[in-house]
Amino acid sequence: MKVNIKAALLSAFVLPGLGQLHKGDRAKGIVMIVLVNVFLLVALFLVMQGLGPIFLSVQLSGTAGAAKALEHIQDKTPGAKWLLTVFFGLWLYGVIDAAKGKEEKDDPQDQH
C-alpha cells in the first residue's frame, strides 16, 4: 500500500494528524493532533454545560422532551457548532494533506 494512501486512511479513520506523523511530518502531525483534541474537548465542555439545566429539570420533574433538549442546546451553546465546524475542516484538511504529498513510493513494511 502506498504511503500516501495509508496516511490518508490513518488521518480519516483513526486520528487527524496521524497520517502526517506516518509520512514523517512530525511538526504538522503533532500540531494537528493537539488542535483536534482542543477543539473537541472545548466543544464537549460547552455542550455538557448546556445540558446541565436539562439534566437538572429531568431530575426535578422526571421528564424532558428531546425537542426541548435540542432547542436548549442550540440556544445555549452556539460556540460548540463553530468549534465542531472548525474540527471537521481540520479533519478534511488532514485527510487531503495526508493523501497528497511528495512521497509516492511503496511502504517498506508491506514488502514482507
Short mmCIF file of C-alpha atoms in Angstrom, two decimals:
data_model
loop_
_atom_site.label_atom_id
_atom_site.label_comp_id
_atom_site.label_asym_id
_atom_site.label_seq_id
_atom_site.Cartn_x
_atom_site.Cartn_y
_atom_site.Cartn_z
CA MET A 1 0.00 0.00 0.00
CA LYS A 2 1.32 3.43 -0.88
CA VAL A 3 2.44 5.62 1.99
CA ASN A 4 0.07 8.44 0.97
CA ILE A 5 -2.96 6.14 0.90
CA LYS A 6 -2.09 4.68 4.30
CA ALA A 7 -1.51 8.19 5.68
CA ALA A 8 -4.88 9.39 4.36
CA LEU A 9 -6.64 6.39 5.91
CA LEU A 10 -4.93 7.00 9.26
CA SER A 11 -5.95 10.67 9.23
CA ALA A 12 -9.50 9.88 8.10
CA PHE A 13 -10.41 6.95 10.31
CA VAL A 14 -8.05 6.92 13.29
CA LEU A 15 -6.94 10.43 14.24
CA PRO A 16 -6.43 13.59 12.18
CA GLY A 17 -2.70 14.28 12.13
CA LEU A 18 -1.67 10.65 12.46
CA GLY A 19 -1.20 10.39 8.70
CA GLN A 20 1.21 13.31 8.78
CA LEU A 21 3.17 11.58 11.54
CA HIS A 22 3.22 8.37 9.47
CA LYS A 23 4.65 10.27 6.48
CA GLY A 24 7.34 11.80 8.69
CA ASP A 25 5.95 15.33 9.01
CA ARG A 26 6.17 15.37 12.79
CA ALA A 27 5.57 19.06 13.46
CA LYS A 28 2.41 19.26 11.35
CA GLY A 29 1.11 15.97 12.75
CA ILE A 30 1.61 16.98 16.38
CA VAL A 31 0.04 20.42 15.84
CA MET A 32 -2.99 18.84 14.14
CA ILE A 33 -3.46 16.25 16.88
CA VAL A 34 -3.26 18.93 19.59
CA LEU A 35 -5.69 21.25 17.75
CA VAL A 36 -8.20 18.46 17.09
CA ASN A 37 -8.17 17.42 20.74
CA VAL A 38 -8.52 21.00 21.98
CA PHE A 39 -11.46 21.73 19.64
CA LEU A 40 -13.25 18.52 20.59
CA LEU A 41 -12.72 18.96 24.33
CA VAL A 42 -13.91 22.58 24.32
CA ALA A 43 -16.97 21.67 22.20
CA LEU A 44 -17.75 18.77 24.55
CA PHE A 45 -17.42 21.09 27.55
CA LEU A 46 -19.79 23.64 26.00
CA VAL A 47 -22.39 21.00 25.12
CA MET A 48 -22.21 19.45 28.59
CA GLN A 49 -22.51 22.90 30.14
CA GLY A 50 -25.65 23.47 28.07
CA LEU A 51 -27.03 20.08 29.11
CA GLY A 52 -26.67 20.81 32.83
CA PRO A 53 -30.03 22.60 33.20
CA ILE A 54 -31.75 19.86 31.21
CA PHE A 55 -30.36 17.16 33.48
CA LEU A 56 -31.49 19.19 36.49
CA SER A 57 -35.02 19.60 35.12
CA VAL A 58 -35.24 15.86 34.38
CA GLN A 59 -34.13 15.09 37.90
CA LEU A 60 -36.67 17.51 39.40
CA SER A 61 -39.67 16.87 37.15
CA GLY A 62 -38.90 13.42 35.79
CA THR A 63 -39.47 14.32 32.12
CA ALA A 64 -37.79 16.22 29.35
CA GLY A 65 -38.61 16.12 25.67
CA ALA A 66 -35.94 15.55 23.06
CA ALA A 67 -37.11 18.63 21.16
CA LYS A 68 -36.82 20.76 24.29
CA ALA A 69 -33.33 19.43 24.97
CA LEU A 70 -32.18 20.09 21.39
CA GLU A 71 -33.64 23.60 21.44
CA HIS A 72 -31.93 24.36 24.74
CA ILE A 73 -28.57 23.11 23.47
CA GLN A 74 -28.85 25.13 20.26
CA ASP A 75 -29.76 28.30 22.17
CA LYS A 76 -27.16 27.99 24.91
CA THR A 77 -24.14 26.63 23.04
CA PRO A 78 -23.66 28.37 19.68
CA GLY A 79 -19.88 28.22 20.13
CA ALA A 80 -19.94 24.42 20.04
CA LYS A 81 -21.24 24.49 16.46
CA TRP A 82 -18.37 26.70 15.38
CA LEU A 83 -15.82 24.56 17.17
CA LEU A 84 -17.18 21.39 15.58
CA THR A 85 -17.19 23.09 12.17
CA VAL A 86 -13.53 24.02 12.63
CA PHE A 87 -12.81 20.45 13.76
CA PHE A 88 -14.38 18.97 10.62
CA GLY A 89 -12.50 21.48 8.46
CA LEU A 90 -9.24 20.50 10.15
CA TRP A 91 -10.12 16.82 9.72
CA LEU A 92 -10.78 17.31 6.00
CA TYR A 93 -7.54 19.27 5.60
CA GLY A 94 -5.63 16.49 7.37
CA VAL A 95 -7.04 13.81 5.08
CA ILE A 96 -6.33 15.79 1.90
CA ASP A 97 -2.86 16.80 3.07
CA ALA A 98 -2.01 13.22 4.01
CA ALA A 99 -3.30 11.89 0.67
CA LYS A 100 -1.15 14.18 -1.42
CA GLY A 101 2.50 14.66 -0.86
CA LYS A 102 6.00 14.19 -2.07
CA GLU A 103 6.28 10.50 -1.22
CA GLU A 104 4.96 8.18 -3.92
CA LYS A 105 6.92 5.06 -3.01
CA ASP A 106 5.54 1.85 -1.55
CA ASP A 107 5.62 1.35 2.18
CA PRO A 108 8.68 -0.80 3.04
CA GLN A 109 6.70 -2.59 5.77
CA ASP A 110 4.37 -4.07 3.14
CA GLN A 111 7.27 -5.78 1.31
CA HIS A 112 7.30 -8.71 3.75
#
